Coordinates of C-alpha atoms and ligand atoms in Angstrom, one line a residue:
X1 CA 142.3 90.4 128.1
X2 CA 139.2 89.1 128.9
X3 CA 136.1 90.6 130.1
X4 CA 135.6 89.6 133.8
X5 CA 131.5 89.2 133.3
X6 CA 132.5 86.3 130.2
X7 CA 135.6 84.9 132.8
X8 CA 132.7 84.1 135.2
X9 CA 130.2 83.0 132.2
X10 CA 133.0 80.5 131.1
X11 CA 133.8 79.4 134.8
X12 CA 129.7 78.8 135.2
X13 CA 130.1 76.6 132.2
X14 CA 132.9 74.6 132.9
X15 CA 134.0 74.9 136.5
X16 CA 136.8 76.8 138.1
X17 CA 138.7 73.7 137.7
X18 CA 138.6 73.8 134.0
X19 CA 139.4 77.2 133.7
X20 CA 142.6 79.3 133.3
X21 CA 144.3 82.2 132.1
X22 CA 147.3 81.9 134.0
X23 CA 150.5 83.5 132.3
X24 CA 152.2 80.1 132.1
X25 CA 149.2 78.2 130.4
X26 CA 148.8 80.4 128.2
X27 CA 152.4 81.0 127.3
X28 CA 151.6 76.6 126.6
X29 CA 148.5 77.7 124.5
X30 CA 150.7 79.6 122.6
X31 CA 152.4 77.2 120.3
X32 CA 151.6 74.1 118.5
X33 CA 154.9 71.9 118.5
X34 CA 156.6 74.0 115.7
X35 CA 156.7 77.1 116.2
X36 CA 154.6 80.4 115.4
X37 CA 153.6 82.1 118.2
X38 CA 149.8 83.1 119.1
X39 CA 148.3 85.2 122.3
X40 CA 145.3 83.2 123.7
X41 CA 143.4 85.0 126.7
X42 CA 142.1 81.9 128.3
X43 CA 141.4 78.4 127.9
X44 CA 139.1 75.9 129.0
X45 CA 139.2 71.9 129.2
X46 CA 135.9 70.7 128.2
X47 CA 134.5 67.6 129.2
X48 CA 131.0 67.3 127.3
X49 CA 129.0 68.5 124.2
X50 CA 126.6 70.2 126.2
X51 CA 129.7 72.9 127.6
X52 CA 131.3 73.2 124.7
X53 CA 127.9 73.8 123.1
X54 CA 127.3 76.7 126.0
X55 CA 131.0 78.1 125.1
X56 CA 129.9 78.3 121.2
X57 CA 126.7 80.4 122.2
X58 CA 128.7 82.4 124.4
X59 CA 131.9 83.0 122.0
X60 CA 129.0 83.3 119.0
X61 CA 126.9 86.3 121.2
X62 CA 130.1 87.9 122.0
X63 CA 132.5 87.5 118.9
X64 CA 134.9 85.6 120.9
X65 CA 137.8 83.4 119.0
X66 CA 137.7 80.1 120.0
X67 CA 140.5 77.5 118.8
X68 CA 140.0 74.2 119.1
X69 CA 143.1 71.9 120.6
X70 CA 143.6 68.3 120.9
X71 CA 147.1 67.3 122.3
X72 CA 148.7 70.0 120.1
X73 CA 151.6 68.2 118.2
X74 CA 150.2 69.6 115.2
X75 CA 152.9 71.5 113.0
X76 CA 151.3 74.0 110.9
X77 CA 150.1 76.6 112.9
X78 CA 146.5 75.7 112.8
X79 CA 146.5 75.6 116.8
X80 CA 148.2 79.0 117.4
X81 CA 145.5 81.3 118.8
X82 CA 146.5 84.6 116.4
X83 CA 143.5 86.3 117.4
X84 CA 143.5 85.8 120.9
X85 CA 140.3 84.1 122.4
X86 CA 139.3 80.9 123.9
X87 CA 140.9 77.7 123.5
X88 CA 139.5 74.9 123.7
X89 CA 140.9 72.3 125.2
X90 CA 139.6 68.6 124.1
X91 CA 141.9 66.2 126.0
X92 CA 139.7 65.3 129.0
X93 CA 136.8 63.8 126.6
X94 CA 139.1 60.7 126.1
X95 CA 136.5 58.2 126.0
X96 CA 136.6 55.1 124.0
X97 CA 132.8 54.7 124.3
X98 CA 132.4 51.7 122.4
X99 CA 134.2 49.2 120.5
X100 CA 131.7 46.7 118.1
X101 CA 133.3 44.1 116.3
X102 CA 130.8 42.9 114.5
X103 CA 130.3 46.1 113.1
X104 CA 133.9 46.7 112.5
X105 CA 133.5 50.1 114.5
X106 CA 134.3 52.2 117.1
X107 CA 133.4 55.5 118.9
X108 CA 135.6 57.6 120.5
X109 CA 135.6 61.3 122.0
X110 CA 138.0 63.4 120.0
X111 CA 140.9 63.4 123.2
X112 CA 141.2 59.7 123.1
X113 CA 145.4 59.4 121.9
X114 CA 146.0 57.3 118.7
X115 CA 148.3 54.8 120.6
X116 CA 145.8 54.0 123.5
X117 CA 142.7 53.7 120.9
X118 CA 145.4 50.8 119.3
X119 CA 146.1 49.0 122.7
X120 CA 142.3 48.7 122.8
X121 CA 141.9 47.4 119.7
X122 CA 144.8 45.1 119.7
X123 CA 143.9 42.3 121.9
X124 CA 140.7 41.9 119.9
X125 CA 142.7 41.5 117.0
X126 CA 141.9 44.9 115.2
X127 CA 143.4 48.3 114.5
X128 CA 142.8 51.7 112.9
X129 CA 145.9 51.6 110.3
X130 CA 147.0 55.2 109.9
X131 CA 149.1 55.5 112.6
X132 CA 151.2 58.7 112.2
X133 CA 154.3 59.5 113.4
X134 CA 153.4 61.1 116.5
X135 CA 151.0 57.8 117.2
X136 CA 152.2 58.3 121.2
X137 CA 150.7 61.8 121.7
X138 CA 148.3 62.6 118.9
X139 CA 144.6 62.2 119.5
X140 CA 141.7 61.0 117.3
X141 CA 140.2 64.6 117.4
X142 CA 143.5 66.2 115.9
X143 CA 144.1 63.5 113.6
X144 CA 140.7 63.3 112.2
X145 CA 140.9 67.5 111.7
X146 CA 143.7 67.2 109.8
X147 CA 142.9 64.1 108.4
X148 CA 146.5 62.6 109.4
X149 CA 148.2 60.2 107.5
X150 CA 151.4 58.2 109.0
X151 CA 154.0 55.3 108.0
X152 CA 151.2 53.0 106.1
X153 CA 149.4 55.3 104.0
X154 CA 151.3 53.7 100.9
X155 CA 148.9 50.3 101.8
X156 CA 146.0 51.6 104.5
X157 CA 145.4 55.2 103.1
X158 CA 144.6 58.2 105.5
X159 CA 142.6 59.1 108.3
X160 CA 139.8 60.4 105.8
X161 CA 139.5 56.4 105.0
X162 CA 138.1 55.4 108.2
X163 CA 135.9 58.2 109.3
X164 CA 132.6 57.0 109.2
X165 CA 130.2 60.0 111.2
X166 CA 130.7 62.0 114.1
X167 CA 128.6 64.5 116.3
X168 CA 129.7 68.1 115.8
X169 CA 129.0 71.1 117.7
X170 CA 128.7 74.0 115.4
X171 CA 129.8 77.5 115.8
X172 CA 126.3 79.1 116.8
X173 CA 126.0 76.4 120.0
X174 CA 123.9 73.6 117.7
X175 CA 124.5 70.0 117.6
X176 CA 125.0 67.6 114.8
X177 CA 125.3 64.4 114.0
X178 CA 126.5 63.5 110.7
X179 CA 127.2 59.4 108.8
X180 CA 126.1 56.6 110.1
X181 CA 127.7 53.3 111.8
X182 CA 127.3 51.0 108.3
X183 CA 130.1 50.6 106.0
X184 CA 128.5 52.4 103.2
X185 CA 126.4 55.1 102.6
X186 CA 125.1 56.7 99.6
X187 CA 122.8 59.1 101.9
X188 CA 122.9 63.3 101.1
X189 CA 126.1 65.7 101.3
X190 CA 128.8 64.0 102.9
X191 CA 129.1 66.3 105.2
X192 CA 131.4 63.9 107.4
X193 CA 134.2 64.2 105.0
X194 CA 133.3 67.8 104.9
X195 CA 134.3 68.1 108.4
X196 CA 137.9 65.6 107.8
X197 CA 140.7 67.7 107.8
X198 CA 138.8 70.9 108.1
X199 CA 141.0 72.2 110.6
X200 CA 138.7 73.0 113.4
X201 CA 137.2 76.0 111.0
X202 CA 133.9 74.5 110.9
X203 CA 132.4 72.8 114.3
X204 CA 134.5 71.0 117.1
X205 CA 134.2 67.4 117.0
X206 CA 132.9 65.3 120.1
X207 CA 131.9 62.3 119.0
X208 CA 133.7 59.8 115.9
X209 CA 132.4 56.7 114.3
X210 CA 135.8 55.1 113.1
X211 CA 135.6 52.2 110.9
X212 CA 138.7 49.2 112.4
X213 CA 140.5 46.7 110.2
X214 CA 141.9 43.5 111.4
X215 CA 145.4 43.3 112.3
X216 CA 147.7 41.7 109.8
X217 CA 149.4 38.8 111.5
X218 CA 152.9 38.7 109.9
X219 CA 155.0 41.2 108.4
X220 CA 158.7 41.3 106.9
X221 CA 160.9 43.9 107.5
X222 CA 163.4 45.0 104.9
X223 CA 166.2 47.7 104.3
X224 CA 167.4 49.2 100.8
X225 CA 170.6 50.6 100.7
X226 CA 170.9 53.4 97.5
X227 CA 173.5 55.7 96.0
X228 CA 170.9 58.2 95.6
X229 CA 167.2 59.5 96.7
X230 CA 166.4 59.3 93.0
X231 CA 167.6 55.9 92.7
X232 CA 165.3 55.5 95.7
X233 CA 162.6 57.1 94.4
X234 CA 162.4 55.1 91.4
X235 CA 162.4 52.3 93.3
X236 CA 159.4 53.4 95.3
X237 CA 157.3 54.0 92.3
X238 CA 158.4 50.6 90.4
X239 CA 157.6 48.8 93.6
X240 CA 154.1 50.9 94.0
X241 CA 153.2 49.6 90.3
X242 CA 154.0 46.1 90.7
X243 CA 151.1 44.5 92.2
X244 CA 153.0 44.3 95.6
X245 CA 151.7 47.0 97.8
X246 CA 154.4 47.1 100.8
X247 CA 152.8 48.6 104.4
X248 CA 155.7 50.6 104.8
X249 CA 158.3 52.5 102.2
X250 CA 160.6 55.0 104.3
X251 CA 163.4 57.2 102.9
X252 CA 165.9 58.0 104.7
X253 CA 168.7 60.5 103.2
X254 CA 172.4 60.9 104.0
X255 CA 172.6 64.2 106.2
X256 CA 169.4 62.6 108.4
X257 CA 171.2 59.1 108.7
X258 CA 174.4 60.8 110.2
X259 CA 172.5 62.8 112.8
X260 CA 170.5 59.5 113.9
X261 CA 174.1 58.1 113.9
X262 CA 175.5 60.8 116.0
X263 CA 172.3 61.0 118.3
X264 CA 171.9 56.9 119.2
X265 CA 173.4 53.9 119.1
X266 CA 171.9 52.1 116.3
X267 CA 174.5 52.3 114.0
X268 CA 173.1 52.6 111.0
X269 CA 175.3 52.2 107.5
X270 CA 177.1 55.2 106.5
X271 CA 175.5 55.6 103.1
X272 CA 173.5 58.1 100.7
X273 CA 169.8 56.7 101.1
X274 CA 168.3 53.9 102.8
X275 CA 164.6 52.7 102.5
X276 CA 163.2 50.9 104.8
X277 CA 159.9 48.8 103.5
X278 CA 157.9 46.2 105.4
X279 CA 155.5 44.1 104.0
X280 CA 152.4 42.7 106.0
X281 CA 149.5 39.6 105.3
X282 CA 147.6 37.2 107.1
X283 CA 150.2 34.7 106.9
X284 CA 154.3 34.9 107.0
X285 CA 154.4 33.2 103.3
X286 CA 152.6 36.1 102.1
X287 CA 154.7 38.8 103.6
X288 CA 157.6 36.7 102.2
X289 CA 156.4 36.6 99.1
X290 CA 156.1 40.1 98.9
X291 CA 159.0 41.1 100.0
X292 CA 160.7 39.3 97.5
X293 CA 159.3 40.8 94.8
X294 CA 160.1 44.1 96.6
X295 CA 163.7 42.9 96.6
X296 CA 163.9 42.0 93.3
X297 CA 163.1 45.8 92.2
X298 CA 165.1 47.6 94.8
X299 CA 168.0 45.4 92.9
X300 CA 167.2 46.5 89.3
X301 CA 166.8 49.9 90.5
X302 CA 170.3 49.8 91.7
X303 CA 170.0 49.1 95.6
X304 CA 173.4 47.7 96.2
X305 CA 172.7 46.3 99.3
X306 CA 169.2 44.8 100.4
X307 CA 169.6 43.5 104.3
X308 CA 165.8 41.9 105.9
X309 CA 165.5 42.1 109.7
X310 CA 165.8 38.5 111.1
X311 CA 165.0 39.2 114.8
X312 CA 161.9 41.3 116.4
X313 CA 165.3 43.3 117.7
X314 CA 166.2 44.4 114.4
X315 CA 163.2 45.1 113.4
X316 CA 162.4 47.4 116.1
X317 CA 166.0 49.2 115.6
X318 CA 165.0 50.0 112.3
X319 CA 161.6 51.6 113.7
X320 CA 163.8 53.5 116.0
X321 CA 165.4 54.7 113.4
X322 CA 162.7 56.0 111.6
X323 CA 160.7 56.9 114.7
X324 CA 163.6 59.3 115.8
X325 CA 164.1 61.3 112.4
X326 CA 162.3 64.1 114.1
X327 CA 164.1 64.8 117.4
X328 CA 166.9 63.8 116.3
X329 CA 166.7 66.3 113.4
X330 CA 165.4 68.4 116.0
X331 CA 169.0 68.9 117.6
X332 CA 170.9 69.9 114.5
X333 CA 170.6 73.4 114.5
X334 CA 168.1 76.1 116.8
X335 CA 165.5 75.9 114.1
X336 CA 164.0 73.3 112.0
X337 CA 161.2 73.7 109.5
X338 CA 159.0 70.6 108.0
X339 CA 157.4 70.0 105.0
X340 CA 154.8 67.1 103.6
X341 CA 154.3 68.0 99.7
X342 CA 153.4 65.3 98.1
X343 CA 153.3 64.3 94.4
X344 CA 151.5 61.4 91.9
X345 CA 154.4 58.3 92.9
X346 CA 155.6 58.6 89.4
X347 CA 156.7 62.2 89.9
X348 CA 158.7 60.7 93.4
X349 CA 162.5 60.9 91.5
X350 CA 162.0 64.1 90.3
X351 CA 160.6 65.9 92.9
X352 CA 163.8 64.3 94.5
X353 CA 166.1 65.3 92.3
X354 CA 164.4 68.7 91.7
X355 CA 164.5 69.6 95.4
X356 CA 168.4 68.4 95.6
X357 CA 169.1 72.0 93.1
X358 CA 166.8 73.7 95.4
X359 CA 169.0 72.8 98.5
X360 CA 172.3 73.0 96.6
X361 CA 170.9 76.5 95.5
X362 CA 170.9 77.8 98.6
X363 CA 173.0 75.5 100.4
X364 CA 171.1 74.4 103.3
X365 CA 171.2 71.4 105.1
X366 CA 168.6 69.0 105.2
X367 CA 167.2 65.9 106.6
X368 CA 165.3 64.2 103.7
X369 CA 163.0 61.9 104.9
X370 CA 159.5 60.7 103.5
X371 CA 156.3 58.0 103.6
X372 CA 157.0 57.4 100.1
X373 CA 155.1 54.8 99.6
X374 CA 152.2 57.2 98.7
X375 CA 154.5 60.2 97.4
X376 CA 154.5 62.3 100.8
X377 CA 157.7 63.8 101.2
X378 CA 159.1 65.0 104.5
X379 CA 162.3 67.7 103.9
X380 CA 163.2 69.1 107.7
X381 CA 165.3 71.9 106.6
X382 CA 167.3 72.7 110.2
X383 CA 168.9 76.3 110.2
X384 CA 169.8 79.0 112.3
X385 CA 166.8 81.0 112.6
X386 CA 169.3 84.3 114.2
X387 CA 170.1 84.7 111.3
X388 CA 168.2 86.9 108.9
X389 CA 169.9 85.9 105.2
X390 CA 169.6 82.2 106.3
X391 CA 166.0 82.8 107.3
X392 CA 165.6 84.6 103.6
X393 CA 166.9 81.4 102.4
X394 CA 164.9 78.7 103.8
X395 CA 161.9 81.0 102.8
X396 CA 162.7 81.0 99.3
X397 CA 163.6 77.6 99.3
X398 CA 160.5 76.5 100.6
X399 CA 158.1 79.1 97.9
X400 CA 160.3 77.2 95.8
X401 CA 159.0 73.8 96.8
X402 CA 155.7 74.3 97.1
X403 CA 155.6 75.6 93.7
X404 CA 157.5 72.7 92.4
X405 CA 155.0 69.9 94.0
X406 CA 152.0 71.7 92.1
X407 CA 153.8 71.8 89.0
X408 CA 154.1 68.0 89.4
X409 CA 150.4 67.6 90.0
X410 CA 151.0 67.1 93.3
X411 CA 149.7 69.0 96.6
X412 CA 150.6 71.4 99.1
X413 CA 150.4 68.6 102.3
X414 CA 149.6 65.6 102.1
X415 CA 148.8 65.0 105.9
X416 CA 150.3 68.0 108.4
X417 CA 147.6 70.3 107.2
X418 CA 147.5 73.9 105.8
X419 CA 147.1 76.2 109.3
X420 CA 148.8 79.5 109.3
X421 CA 152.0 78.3 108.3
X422 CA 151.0 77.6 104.2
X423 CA 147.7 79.7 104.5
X424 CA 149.4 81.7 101.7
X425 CA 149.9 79.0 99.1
X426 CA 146.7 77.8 98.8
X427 CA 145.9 79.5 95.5
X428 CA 148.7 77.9 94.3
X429 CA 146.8 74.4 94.5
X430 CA 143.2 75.6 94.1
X431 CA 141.4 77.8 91.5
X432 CA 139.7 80.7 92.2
X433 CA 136.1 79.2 91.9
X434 CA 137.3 76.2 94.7
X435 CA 138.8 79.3 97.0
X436 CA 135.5 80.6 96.7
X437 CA 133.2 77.7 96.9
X438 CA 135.7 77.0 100.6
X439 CA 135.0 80.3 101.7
X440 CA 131.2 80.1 101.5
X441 CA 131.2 77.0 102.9
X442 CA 133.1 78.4 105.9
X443 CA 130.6 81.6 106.4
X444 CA 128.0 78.8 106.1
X445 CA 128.9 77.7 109.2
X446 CA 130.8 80.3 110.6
X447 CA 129.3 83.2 109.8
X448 CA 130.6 85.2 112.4
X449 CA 133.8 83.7 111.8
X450 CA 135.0 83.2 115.8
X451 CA 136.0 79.2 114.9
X452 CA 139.7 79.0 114.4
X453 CA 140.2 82.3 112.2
X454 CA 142.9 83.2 109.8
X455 CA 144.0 79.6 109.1
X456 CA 143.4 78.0 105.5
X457 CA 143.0 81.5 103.9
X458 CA 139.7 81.4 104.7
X459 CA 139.7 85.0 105.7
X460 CA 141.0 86.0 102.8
X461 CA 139.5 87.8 99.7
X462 CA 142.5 87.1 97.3
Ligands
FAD501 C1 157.1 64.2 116.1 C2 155.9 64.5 115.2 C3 155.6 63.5 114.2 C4 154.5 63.7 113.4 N1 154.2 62.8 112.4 C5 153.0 62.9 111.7 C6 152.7 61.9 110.8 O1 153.3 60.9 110.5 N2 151.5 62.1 110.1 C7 150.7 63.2 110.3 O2 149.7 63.3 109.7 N3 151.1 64.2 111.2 C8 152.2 64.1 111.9 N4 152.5 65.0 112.8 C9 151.7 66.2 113.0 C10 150.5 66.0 114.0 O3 150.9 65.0 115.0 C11 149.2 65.7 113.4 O4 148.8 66.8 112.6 C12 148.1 65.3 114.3 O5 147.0 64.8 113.6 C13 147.7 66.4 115.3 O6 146.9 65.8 116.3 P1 146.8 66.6 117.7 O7 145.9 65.7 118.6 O8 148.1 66.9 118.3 O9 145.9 67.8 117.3 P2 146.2 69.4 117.5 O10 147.6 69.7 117.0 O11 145.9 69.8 118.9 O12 145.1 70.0 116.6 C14 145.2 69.8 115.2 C15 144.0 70.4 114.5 O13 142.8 69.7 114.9 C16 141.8 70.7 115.4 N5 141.0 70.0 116.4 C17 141.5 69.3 117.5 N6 140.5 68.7 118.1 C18 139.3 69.1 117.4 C19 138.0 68.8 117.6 N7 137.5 68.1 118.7 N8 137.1 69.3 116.7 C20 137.5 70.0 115.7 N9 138.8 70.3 115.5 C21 139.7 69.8 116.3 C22 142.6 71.9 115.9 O14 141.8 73.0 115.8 C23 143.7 71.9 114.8 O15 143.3 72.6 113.7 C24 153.7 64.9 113.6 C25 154.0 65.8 114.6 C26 155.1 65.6 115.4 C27 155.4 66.6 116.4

């Protein structure tokens, strides 16, 4: 509960209006959109630098936690106030405050959603390319803290590529401006990239400088049709060597395929593994071109069928498709839990096949479903989470897939993030030493540590 005097000290800073600690938001403030359950104490929306600035000094003086929150879709826990506190709330600064051409740049506050910052980019023939999967709700501020990738990381790369600078409030109250609006920089500590996926552990973003691309004018839209995920896989990692670098390279597996076949009408073909791939270029000769190339390996890795979209129709089916792996997953059981290892592309097969003896192990069901294009893979293992031994199982199944990524050289997450949820597999992934080296940085800037506690193992000693 919080202390009445800070209450009114908050409601000075923000207005009564952009206050609350009413039951019901904070039973919202609770969760993030998968699940682990926190106990906030208030939270505030934020409109400017200069409050959230007055909120840090406040939460600073008083040792208050304060969690940052964009439009919460995040899925690994790193929203869930554990510790009670403030949240912050970031969705009214959703500014585009500038979009410069010429300088291939834009600036946005951090509650500005991916898909609107893309219908204002559009009609000037640019876009920022990472567009994750939850491009209709997620905002820059989220995606840039968790440095989110999406369906054309294999070709564009990750939200880290197009970060640029921002303006940070830091934990004691201070302001911060960080990059620069040029394309390169060579200029001290990076401390931009310091700041990309960092969780909302270190400073809350209010301002990013976001480099734009132009917009590919023609794509070609294909689908794979495979007897296996690890005829698939090698697939992937042929095409990925190639020369051809296709936009898009989804897997879909067989258990995921029935329950977007039982869930919609876009009868899909009954089969093991499909992968959908779209190429994209200036001009339709080039996408073309690609995409038969792309063909041509899907066949020698035994595709047996290989179908291209001919209509805009059938090429947004097949987005639907993909696009509706989550909820529909979501309905198969009462509990569903998401993963996003990912591994070096020519480890793809065998993480495949390697997580297939996992599953059989402990026979869970799965929808298998991954960017694969840059070796993220997304198992959503849906379950009954009443029940304790199937609970055991998915646990140990999942220790057992973490530690199988690393072994392949690969990582914990390749875009979701680490948050609560794989705080205790970090030291899995990194040595002692880099542990170390991230928990100085943290009480560099945190040294009170009242920014987002307990997520990334930060708190930790081990
Ligand atoms: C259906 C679905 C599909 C998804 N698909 C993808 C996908 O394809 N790729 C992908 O990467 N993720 C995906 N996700 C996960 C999620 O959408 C991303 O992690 C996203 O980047 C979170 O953005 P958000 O605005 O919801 O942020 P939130 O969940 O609100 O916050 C995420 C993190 O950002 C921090 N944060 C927020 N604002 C600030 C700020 N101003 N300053 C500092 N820190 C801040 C928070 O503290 C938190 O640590 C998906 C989730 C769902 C539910």
């Amino acid at each position: 509960m919080l202390d009445e005097k800070i209450k009114q000290e908050l409601i000075d800073i923000v207005g009564s209006e952009n206050f609350t600690d009413a039951k019901i938001d904070m039973v919202s403030y609770a969760y993030d959109a998968m699940g682990p359950k926190g106990n906030p104490d208030c939270a505030v929306w934020v409109t400017t630098a200069e409050q959230i600035s007055e909120i840090m000094k406040l939460a600073n003086r008083e040792m208050i936690p304060v969690t940052p929150r964009a439009a919460g879709t995040g899925i690994a826990g790193m929203i869930v106030p554990f510790q009670g506190g403030i949240v912050m709330d970031v969705m009214r600064m959703d500014r585009i405050l500038e979009i410069n051409v010429e300088d291939r740049v834009c600036i946005v506050e951090p509650g500005v959603v991916y898909a609107d910052l893309q219908k204002a980019l559009a009609p000037l023939g640019f876009t920022l390319p990472t567009e994750p999967g939850s491009s209709i709700a997620s905002a820059i501020g989220g995606n840039v803290a968790t440095n989110a990738g999406g369906l054309k990381g294999a070709k564009y790369g990750s939200t880290k590529d197009y970060v640029l600078g921002m303006t940070v409030v830091l934990p004691d109250g201070r302001l911060m401006k960080t990059g620069t609006r040029t394309m390169k920089t060579s200029s001290g500590y990076n401390l931009t990239q310091l700041f990309v996926g960092s969780e909302g552990t270190l400073g809350i973003m209010t301002e990013i400088i976001l480099k734009i691309v132009p917009l590919a004018g023609a794509t070609a839209t294909g689908l794979g049709l495979f007897n296996s995920l690890e005829d698939a896989g090698n697939a992937v990692c042929r095409t990925m060597s190639s020369g051809v670098i296709p936009s898009v390279m989804e897997v879909m597996g067989r258990y995921l395929i029935q329950a977007i076949n039982e869930n919609t009408d876009l009868k899909l073909p009954d089969v093991d593994t499909m992968l959908l791939v779209e190429t994209d270029a200036y001009t339709q000769g080039d996408a073309d071109m690609q995409m038969e190339k792309v063909i041509e390996i899907f066949k020698e890795n035994n595709a047996f069928e290989v179908t291209l979209a001919k209509t805009p129709q059938e090429r947004a089916d097949l987005w639907a498709a993909r696009k509706s792996t989550y909820p529909v997953s979501a309905r198969l059981n009462n509990s569903i839990l998401v993963e996003d290892v990912t591994v070096p592309m020519s480890q793809l097969a065998r993480l495949f096949r390697e997580f297939g003896k996992i599953i059989e192990k402990y026979e869970l069901k799965v929808a298998m479903c991954a960017h694969a294009g840059d070796g993220n893979f997304h198992p959503l293992i849906t379950f009954d989470g009443r029940d304790e031994e199937m609970v055991e199982k998915v646990e140990k199944a999942n220790d057992e897939l973490f530690k199988l990524a690393i072994e392949l050289g690969g990582t914990l997450t390749g875009e979701h993030g680490i948050g609560i949820v794989k705080a205790k597999y970090m030291s899995l992934e990194h040595d002692p030493v880099a542990m170390d080296m991230m928990r100085t940085v943290k009480r560099a800037f945190d040294p009170n540590n009242i920014l987002n506690p307990g997520k990334m193992a930060l708190d930790n000693d081990d």
